[in-house]
Amino acid sequence: QVQLVESGGGSVQTGGSLTLSCGVSGYNYNSLCVGWFRQAPGKEREGVAAIHTGDGNIHYVDSVKGRFTISQRNAKKTVYLQMNSLKPEDTAMYYCAAAPATWPLLSDGICSRSRVGEYKSRGQGTQVTVSS
């Protein structure tokens, strides 16, 4: 049974930092695309970052480049999202999702962060609130 469990959300002020964790089970961990997504009220779901667990290739949305870092600890089958310099516009429900690293989700060695529908398994989400 595939299971993803997030933790680490919370409330911070502008400029603050949070680290989200996503524990992955039920998959062959070494051949996955794992993505972090967010959805704010009234807005479309947005892929924030994605990582290929096999070779570590990463893809970010432009709005978080230089501020967010996706990483993994293979032994713990956990993917992290370190979020620095948070802004009010980062406020959203964040969740992780995973799927086997195959085409079309995986292309040219990069896991897409935009093909949201290809990520078949997702966690319950964790709220991130950034106040000004």
Tab-separated table of N, CA and C in Angstrom:
chain	number	residue	atom	x	y	z
A	1	GLN	N	0.850	-1.198	0.000
A	1	GLN	CA	0.000	0.000	0.000
A	1	GLN	C	0.881	1.242	0.000
A	2	VAL	N	0.625	2.126	-0.956
A	2	VAL	CA	1.398	3.350	-1.063
A	2	VAL	C	0.921	4.352	-0.021
A	3	GLN	N	1.876	4.951	0.651
A	3	GLN	CA	1.521	5.933	1.666
A	3	GLN	C	2.539	7.055	1.674
A	4	LEU	N	2.057	8.291	1.727
A	4	LEU	CA	2.909	9.456	1.862
A	4	LEU	C	2.402	10.256	3.050
A	5	VAL	N	3.317	10.623	3.920
A	5	VAL	CA	2.949	11.338	5.137
A	5	VAL	C	3.795	12.589	5.251
A	6	GLU	N	3.118	13.750	5.245
A	6	GLU	CA	3.828	15.020	5.358
A	6	GLU	C	3.837	15.497	6.798
A	7	SER	N	4.817	16.317	7.088
A	7	SER	CA	4.878	17.008	8.373
A	7	SER	C	5.706	18.262	8.201
A	8	GLY	N	5.596	19.173	9.164
A	8	GLY	CA	6.475	20.329	9.173
A	8	GLY	C	5.844	21.651	8.834
A	9	GLY	N	4.570	21.679	8.493
A	9	GLY	CA	3.935	22.949	8.209
A	9	GLY	C	3.797	23.797	9.463
A	10	GLY	N	3.311	25.020	9.275
A	10	GLY	CA	3.105	25.897	10.404
A	10	GLY	C	2.919	27.330	9.968
A	11	SER	N	3.019	28.228	10.935
A	11	SER	CA	2.853	29.654	10.677
A	11	SER	C	4.150	30.381	10.988
A	12	VAL	N	4.571	31.231	10.055
A	12	VAL	CA	5.782	32.020	10.238
A	12	VAL	C	5.536	33.428	9.708
A	13	GLN	N	6.432	34.319	10.045
A	13	GLN	CA	6.369	35.660	9.501
A	13	GLN	C	7.176	35.730	8.208
A	14	THR	N	6.930	36.782	7.463
A	14	THR	CA	7.676	36.999	6.223
A	14	THR	C	9.176	36.933	6.500
A	15	GLY	N	9.855	36.185	5.638
A	15	GLY	CA	11.289	36.021	5.808
A	15	GLY	C	11.679	34.802	6.612
A	16	GLY	N	10.702	34.155	7.198
A	16	GLY	CA	10.974	32.983	8.010
A	16	GLY	C	11.232	31.740	7.188
A	17	SER	N	11.479	30.634	7.900
A	17	SER	CA	11.807	29.376	7.244
A	17	SER	C	10.986	28.231	7.836
A	18	LEU	N	10.727	27.252	7.009
A	18	LEU	CA	10.090	26.013	7.424
A	18	LEU	C	10.678	24.879	6.609
A	19	THR	N	10.679	23.694	7.188
A	19	THR	CA	11.089	22.501	6.455
A	19	THR	C	9.966	21.482	6.501
A	20	LEU	N	9.519	21.073	5.327
A	20	LEU	CA	8.493	20.051	5.207
A	20	LEU	C	9.155	18.709	4.943
A	21	SER	N	8.554	17.657	5.483
A	21	SER	CA	9.048	16.307	5.268
A	21	SER	C	7.950	15.446	4.663
A	22	CYS	N	8.358	14.520	3.833
A	22	CYS	CA	7.416	13.599	3.189
A	22	CYS	C	7.999	12.192	3.265
A	23	GLY	N	7.416	11.366	4.108
A	23	GLY	CA	7.829	9.980	4.203
A	23	GLY	C	7.094	9.146	3.173
A	24	VAL	N	7.834	8.342	2.426
A	24	VAL	CA	7.270	7.565	1.325
A	24	VAL	C	7.378	6.085	1.640
A	25	SER	N	6.293	5.363	1.499
A	25	SER	CA	6.319	3.914	1.686
A	25	SER	C	5.424	3.245	0.654
A	26	GLY	N	5.715	1.978	0.392
A	26	GLY	CA	4.891	1.222	-0.528
A	26	GLY	C	5.342	1.275	-1.964
A	27	TYR	N	6.409	1.989	-2.239
A	27	TYR	CA	6.968	2.093	-3.585
A	27	TYR	C	8.395	1.546	-3.575
A	28	ASN	N	8.884	1.242	-4.781
A	28	ASN	CA	10.322	1.074	-4.952
A	28	ASN	C	10.915	2.470	-4.915
A	29	TYR	N	11.469	2.858	-3.778
A	29	TYR	CA	11.835	4.251	-3.567
A	29	TYR	C	12.874	4.747	-4.564
A	30	ASN	N	13.727	3.890	-5.056
A	30	ASN	CA	14.849	4.326	-5.880
A	30	ASN	C	14.478	4.681	-7.319
A	31	SER	N	13.217	4.609	-7.653
A	31	SER	CA	12.809	4.926	-9.023
A	31	SER	C	11.481	5.679	-9.023
A	32	LEU	N	11.478	6.792	-8.317
A	32	LEU	CA	10.267	7.586	-8.189
A	32	LEU	C	10.474	9.028	-8.618
A	33	CYS	N	9.379	9.653	-9.024
A	33	CYS	CA	9.298	11.110	-9.043
A	33	CYS	C	8.485	11.491	-7.797
A	34	VAL	N	9.052	12.361	-7.000
A	34	VAL	CA	8.347	12.880	-5.830
A	34	VAL	C	8.271	14.393	-5.961
A	35	GLY	N	7.089	14.904	-5.874
A	35	GLY	CA	6.903	16.341	-6.040
A	35	GLY	C	6.246	16.970	-4.829
A	36	TRP	N	6.540	18.236	-4.640
A	36	TRP	CA	5.835	19.060	-3.662
A	36	TRP	C	4.914	19.999	-4.426
A	37	PHE	N	3.677	20.050	-3.993
A	37	PHE	CA	2.664	20.861	-4.639
A	37	PHE	C	2.009	21.754	-3.599
A	38	ARG	N	1.375	22.811	-4.055
A	38	ARG	CA	0.660	23.676	-3.132
A	38	ARG	C	-0.605	24.202	-3.795
A	39	GLN	N	-1.570	24.482	-2.955
A	39	GLN	CA	-2.815	25.059	-3.449
A	39	GLN	C	-3.346	26.035	-2.411
A	40	ALA	N	-3.498	27.262	-2.858
A	40	ALA	CA	-4.069	28.304	-2.017
A	40	ALA	C	-5.554	28.431	-2.346
A	41	PRO	N	-6.347	28.912	-1.411
A	41	PRO	CA	-7.790	29.076	-1.664
A	41	PRO	C	-8.042	29.904	-2.916
A	42	GLY	N	-8.874	29.386	-3.796
A	42	GLY	CA	-9.224	30.108	-5.001
A	42	GLY	C	-8.199	30.060	-6.107
A	43	LYS	N	-7.127	29.322	-5.889
A	43	LYS	CA	-6.071	29.238	-6.905
A	43	LYS	C	-5.895	27.796	-7.368
A	44	GLU	N	-5.290	27.665	-8.526
A	44	GLU	CA	-5.019	26.341	-9.065
A	44	GLU	C	-3.857	25.692	-8.315
A	45	ARG	N	-3.874	24.380	-8.330
A	45	ARG	CA	-2.775	23.636	-7.743
A	45	ARG	C	-1.499	23.927	-8.527
A	46	GLU	N	-0.401	24.069	-7.823
A	46	GLU	CA	0.863	24.440	-8.452
A	46	GLU	C	1.957	23.471	-8.024
A	47	GLY	N	2.694	22.990	-8.986
A	47	GLY	CA	3.856	22.166	-8.677
A	47	GLY	C	5.008	23.059	-8.272
A	48	VAL	N	5.546	22.856	-7.088
A	48	VAL	CA	6.608	23.702	-6.565
A	48	VAL	C	7.985	23.145	-6.917
A	49	ALA	N	8.160	21.861	-6.716
A	49	ALA	CA	9.456	21.238	-6.967
A	49	ALA	C	9.252	19.745	-7.123
A	50	ALA	N	10.164	19.135	-7.847
A	50	ALA	CA	10.109	17.689	-8.036
A	50	ALA	C	11.519	17.131	-8.050
A	51	ILE	N	11.647	15.899	-7.576
A	51	ILE	CA	12.949	15.253	-7.532
A	51	ILE	C	12.819	13.826	-8.032
A	52	HIS	N	13.831	13.384	-8.782
A	52	HIS	CA	13.922	11.997	-9.191
A	52	HIS	C	14.740	11.281	-8.131
A	53	THR	N	14.125	10.351	-7.428
A	53	THR	CA	14.808	9.725	-6.296
A	53	THR	C	15.991	8.874	-6.711
A	54	GLY	N	16.035	8.473	-7.980
A	54	GLY	CA	17.134	7.637	-8.434
A	54	GLY	C	18.427	8.407	-8.635
A	55	ASP	N	18.363	9.541	-9.333
A	55	ASP	CA	19.600	10.270	-9.607
A	55	ASP	C	19.613	11.674	-9.030
A	56	GLY	N	18.545	12.064	-8.355
A	56	GLY	CA	18.540	13.347	-7.667
A	56	GLY	C	18.265	14.558	-8.524
A	57	ASN	N	17.937	14.357	-9.803
A	57	ASN	CA	17.610	15.516	-10.650
A	57	ASN	C	16.409	16.252	-10.076
A	58	ILE	N	16.469	17.567	-10.175
A	58	ILE	CA	15.499	18.430	-9.507
A	58	ILE	C	14.938	19.455	-10.486
A	59	HIS	N	13.696	19.832	-10.245
A	59	HIS	CA	13.036	20.844	-11.060
A	59	HIS	C	12.212	21.734	-10.139
A	60	TYR	N	12.373	23.053	-10.274
A	60	TYR	CA	11.644	24.017	-9.446
A	60	TYR	C	10.774	24.929	-10.296
A	61	VAL	N	9.716	25.418	-9.696
A	61	VAL	CA	8.969	26.512	-10.311
A	61	VAL	C	9.786	27.784	-10.106
A	62	ASP	N	9.720	28.691	-11.058
A	62	ASP	CA	10.580	29.879	-11.023
A	62	ASP	C	10.392	30.704	-9.749
A	63	SER	N	9.191	30.758	-9.232
A	63	SER	CA	8.900	31.640	-8.096
A	63	SER	C	9.584	31.211	-6.800
A	64	VAL	N	10.111	29.989	-6.739
A	64	VAL	CA	10.753	29.535	-5.505
A	64	VAL	C	12.248	29.287	-5.672
A	65	LYS	N	12.747	29.446	-6.885
A	65	LYS	CA	14.180	29.207	-7.112
A	65	LYS	C	15.012	30.146	-6.247
A	66	GLY	N	16.016	29.583	-5.601
A	66	GLY	CA	16.861	30.368	-4.721
A	66	GLY	C	16.333	30.486	-3.307
A	67	ARG	N	15.083	30.095	-3.082
A	67	ARG	CA	14.487	30.167	-1.747
A	67	ARG	C	14.151	28.780	-1.203
A	68	PHE	N	13.678	27.896	-2.046
A	68	PHE	CA	13.277	26.558	-1.636
A	68	PHE	C	14.301	25.541	-2.126
A	69	THR	N	14.490	24.499	-1.328
A	69	THR	CA	15.382	23.414	-1.714
A	69	THR	C	14.698	22.084	-1.450
A	70	ILE	N	14.587	21.278	-2.490
A	70	ILE	CA	14.062	19.925	-2.336
A	70	ILE	C	15.254	18.981	-2.202
A	71	SER	N	15.156	18.050	-1.283
A	71	SER	CA	16.246	17.113	-1.068
A	71	SER	C	15.668	15.801	-0.586
A	72	GLN	N	16.527	14.818	-0.436
A	72	GLN	CA	16.041	13.518	0.007
A	72	GLN	C	17.069	12.841	0.886
A	73	ARG	N	16.591	11.953	1.707
A	73	ARG	CA	17.452	11.066	2.491
A	73	ARG	C	16.991	9.659	2.157
A	74	ASN	N	17.730	9.018	1.255
A	74	ASN	CA	17.278	7.735	0.699
A	74	ASN	C	17.067	6.688	1.785
A	75	ALA	N	17.982	6.636	2.758
A	75	ALA	CA	17.881	5.615	3.787
A	75	ALA	C	16.588	5.733	4.576
A	76	LYS	N	16.081	6.943	4.677
A	76	LYS	CA	14.837	7.160	5.413
A	76	LYS	C	13.629	7.240	4.499
A	77	LYS	N	13.876	7.115	3.178
A	77	LYS	CA	12.791	7.213	2.195
A	77	LYS	C	11.962	8.468	2.466
A	78	THR	N	12.669	9.563	2.620
A	78	THR	CA	12.027	10.826	2.952
A	78	THR	C	12.510	11.925	2.014
A	79	VAL	N	11.572	12.728	1.564
A	79	VAL	CA	11.874	13.885	0.734
A	79	VAL	C	11.525	15.138	1.530
A	80	TYR	N	12.404	16.129	1.455
A	80	TYR	CA	12.240	17.350	2.232
A	80	TYR	C	12.037	18.548	1.305
A	81	LEU	N	11.399	19.552	1.841
A	81	LEU	CA	11.312	20.838	1.156
A	81	LEU	C	11.701	21.904	2.174
A	82	GLN	N	12.925	22.401	2.025
A	82	GLN	CA	13.408	23.483	2.881
A	82	GLN	C	12.955	24.790	2.257
A	83	MET	N	12.216	25.576	3.022
A	83	MET	CA	11.658	26.826	2.505
A	83	MET	C	12.226	27.985	3.299
A	84	ASN	N	12.982	28.825	2.630
A	84	ASN	CA	13.576	30.011	3.249
A	84	ASN	C	12.982	31.275	2.636
A	85	SER	N	13.201	32.386	3.304
A	85	SER	CA	12.731	33.691	2.807
A	85	SER	C	11.267	33.620	2.389
A	86	LEU	N	10.456	33.057	3.252
A	86	LEU	CA	9.047	32.862	2.917
A	86	LEU	C	8.317	34.186	2.767
A	87	LYS	N	7.364	34.178	1.850
A	87	LYS	CA	6.567	35.359	1.533
A	87	LYS	C	5.089	35.041	1.767
A	88	PRO	N	4.268	36.051	1.981
A	88	PRO	CA	2.831	35.791	2.157
A	88	PRO	C	2.228	35.007	0.991
A	89	GLU	N	2.724	35.217	-0.203
A	89	GLU	CA	2.187	34.507	-1.361
A	89	GLU	C	2.559	33.029	-1.378
A	90	ASP	N	3.405	32.594	-0.444
A	90	ASP	CA	3.707	31.172	-0.305
A	90	ASP	C	2.660	30.466	0.551
A	91	THR	N	1.756	31.208	1.143
A	91	THR	CA	0.717	30.610	1.978
A	91	THR	C	-0.160	29.680	1.155
A	92	ALA	N	-0.283	28.444	1.607
A	92	ALA	CA	-1.051	27.435	0.880
A	92	ALA	C	-1.051	26.133	1.662
A	93	MET	N	-1.873	25.213	1.220
A	93	MET	CA	-1.766	23.828	1.669
A	93	MET	C	-0.709	23.174	0.794
A	94	TYR	N	0.274	22.595	1.431
A	94	TYR	CA	1.344	21.917	0.710
A	94	TYR	C	1.168	20.407	0.874
A	95	TYR	N	1.383	19.704	-0.200
A	95	TYR	CA	1.351	18.260	-0.092
A	95	TYR	C	2.373	17.645	-1.030
A	96	CYS	N	2.804	16.472	-0.683
A	96	CYS	CA	3.726	15.756	-1.557
A	96	CYS	C	2.964	14.668	-2.299
A	97	ALA	N	3.493	14.318	-3.426
A	97	ALA	CA	2.886	13.291	-4.256
A	97	ALA	C	3.999	12.517	-4.943
A	98	ALA	N	3.691	11.286	-5.325
A	98	ALA	CA	4.716	10.431	-5.909
A	98	ALA	C	4.132	9.541	-6.986
A	99	ALA	N	5.004	9.102	-7.860
A	99	ALA	CA	4.630	8.157	-8.899
A	99	ALA	C	5.910	7.535	-9.432
A	100	PRO	N	5.800	6.356	-10.026
A	100	PRO	CA	6.984	5.759	-10.643
A	100	PRO	C	7.580	6.693	-11.687
A	101	ALA	N	8.887	6.745	-11.749
A	101	ALA	CA	9.589	7.643	-12.665
A	101	ALA	C	9.606	7.058	-14.069
A	102	THR	N	8.506	7.259	-14.764
A	102	THR	CA	8.385	6.793	-16.142
A	102	THR	C	7.813	7.919	-16.988
A	103	TRP	N	7.992	7.783	-18.299
A	103	TRP	CA	7.406	8.765	-19.203
A	103	TRP	C	5.887	8.704	-19.102
A	104	PRO	N	5.130	9.802	-19.193
A	104	PRO	CA	5.582	11.166	-19.499
A	104	PRO	C	5.984	11.992	-18.279
A	105	LEU	N	5.857	11.408	-17.095
A	105	LEU	CA	6.235	12.164	-15.914
A	105	LEU	C	7.735	12.451	-15.905
A	106	LEU	N	8.501	11.470	-16.366
A	106	LEU	CA	9.948	11.611	-16.454
A	106	LEU	C	10.331	11.826	-17.906
A	107	SER	N	10.978	12.944	-18.179
A	107	SER	CA	11.397	13.260	-19.542
A	107	SER	C	12.778	13.889	-19.492
A	108	ASP	N	13.681	13.388	-20.319
A	108	ASP	CA	15.070	13.882	-20.337
A	108	ASP	C	15.693	13.829	-18.942
A	109	GLY	N	15.311	12.821	-18.188
A	109	GLY	CA	15.897	12.634	-16.862
A	109	GLY	C	15.347	13.533	-15.787
A	110	ILE	N	14.376	14.370	-16.113
A	110	ILE	CA	13.808	15.316	-15.155
A	110	ILE	C	12.360	14.950	-14.861
A	111	CYS	N	12.009	14.919	-13.579
A	111	CYS	CA	10.622	14.695	-13.207
A	111	CYS	C	9.858	16.005	-13.333
A	112	SER	N	8.762	15.950	-14.036
A	112	SER	CA	7.956	17.151	-14.219
A	112	SER	C	7.276	17.541	-12.915
A	113	ARG	N	7.243	18.834	-12.642
A	113	ARG	CA	6.500	19.320	-11.480
A	113	ARG	C	5.131	19.844	-11.916
A	114	SER	N	4.905	19.890	-13.209
A	114	SER	CA	3.661	20.480	-13.716
A	114	SER	C	2.617	19.431	-14.084
A	115	ARG	N	3.054	18.211	-14.335
A	115	ARG	CA	2.091	17.155	-14.696
A	115	ARG	C	1.444	16.610	-13.420
A	116	VAL	N	0.639	17.435	-12.792
A	116	VAL	CA	0.092	17.111	-11.481
A	116	VAL	C	-0.710	15.818	-11.520
A	117	GLY	N	-1.453	15.630	-12.588
A	117	GLY	CA	-2.319	14.463	-12.694
A	117	GLY	C	-1.583	13.144	-12.817
A	118	GLU	N	-0.299	13.200	-13.163
A	118	GLU	CA	0.497	11.980	-13.306
A	118	GLU	C	0.971	11.456	-11.956
A	119	TYR	N	0.917	12.311	-10.937
A	119	TYR	CA	1.328	11.880	-9.598
A	119	TYR	C	0.138	11.182	-8.941
A	120	LYS	N	0.178	9.864	-8.900
A	120	LYS	CA	-1.007	9.071	-8.549
A	120	LYS	C	-1.250	8.975	-7.046
A	121	SER	N	-0.229	9.182	-6.261
A	121	SER	CA	-0.387	9.046	-4.819
A	121	SER	C	0.019	10.355	-4.162
A	122	ARG	N	-0.752	10.798	-3.193
A	122	ARG	CA	-0.442	12.040	-2.504
A	122	ARG	C	-0.723	11.919	-1.027
A	123	GLY	N	-0.087	12.768	-0.265
A	123	GLY	CA	-0.306	12.791	1.167
A	123	GLY	C	-1.499	13.643	1.536
A	124	GLN	N	-1.688	13.806	2.824
A	124	GLN	CA	-2.869	14.516	3.316
A	124	GLN	C	-2.698	16.025	3.318
A	125	GLY	N	-1.473	16.475	3.201
A	125	GLY	CA	-1.215	17.904	3.134
A	125	GLY	C	-0.854	18.498	4.476
A	126	THR	N	-0.133	19.603	4.423
A	126	THR	CA	0.229	20.341	5.623
A	126	THR	C	0.147	21.829	5.303
A	127	GLN	N	-0.441	22.590	6.201
A	127	GLN	CA	-0.698	24.004	5.950
A	127	GLN	C	0.536	24.840	6.249
A	128	VAL	N	0.832	25.749	5.337
A	128	VAL	CA	1.894	26.730	5.535
A	128	VAL	C	1.262	28.115	5.444
A	129	THR	N	1.433	28.904	6.492
A	129	THR	CA	0.869	30.247	6.530
A	129	THR	C	1.983	31.246	6.819
A	130	VAL	N	2.117	32.235	5.942
A	130	VAL	CA	3.152	33.247	6.088
A	130	VAL	C	2.464	34.601	6.273
A	131	SER	N	2.706	35.234	7.388
A	131	SER	CA	2.073	36.514	7.677
A	131	SER	C	3.046	37.653	7.418
A	132	SER	N	2.471	38.783	7.030
A	132	SER	CA	3.308	39.948	6.713
A	132	SER	C	3.560	40.790	7.940
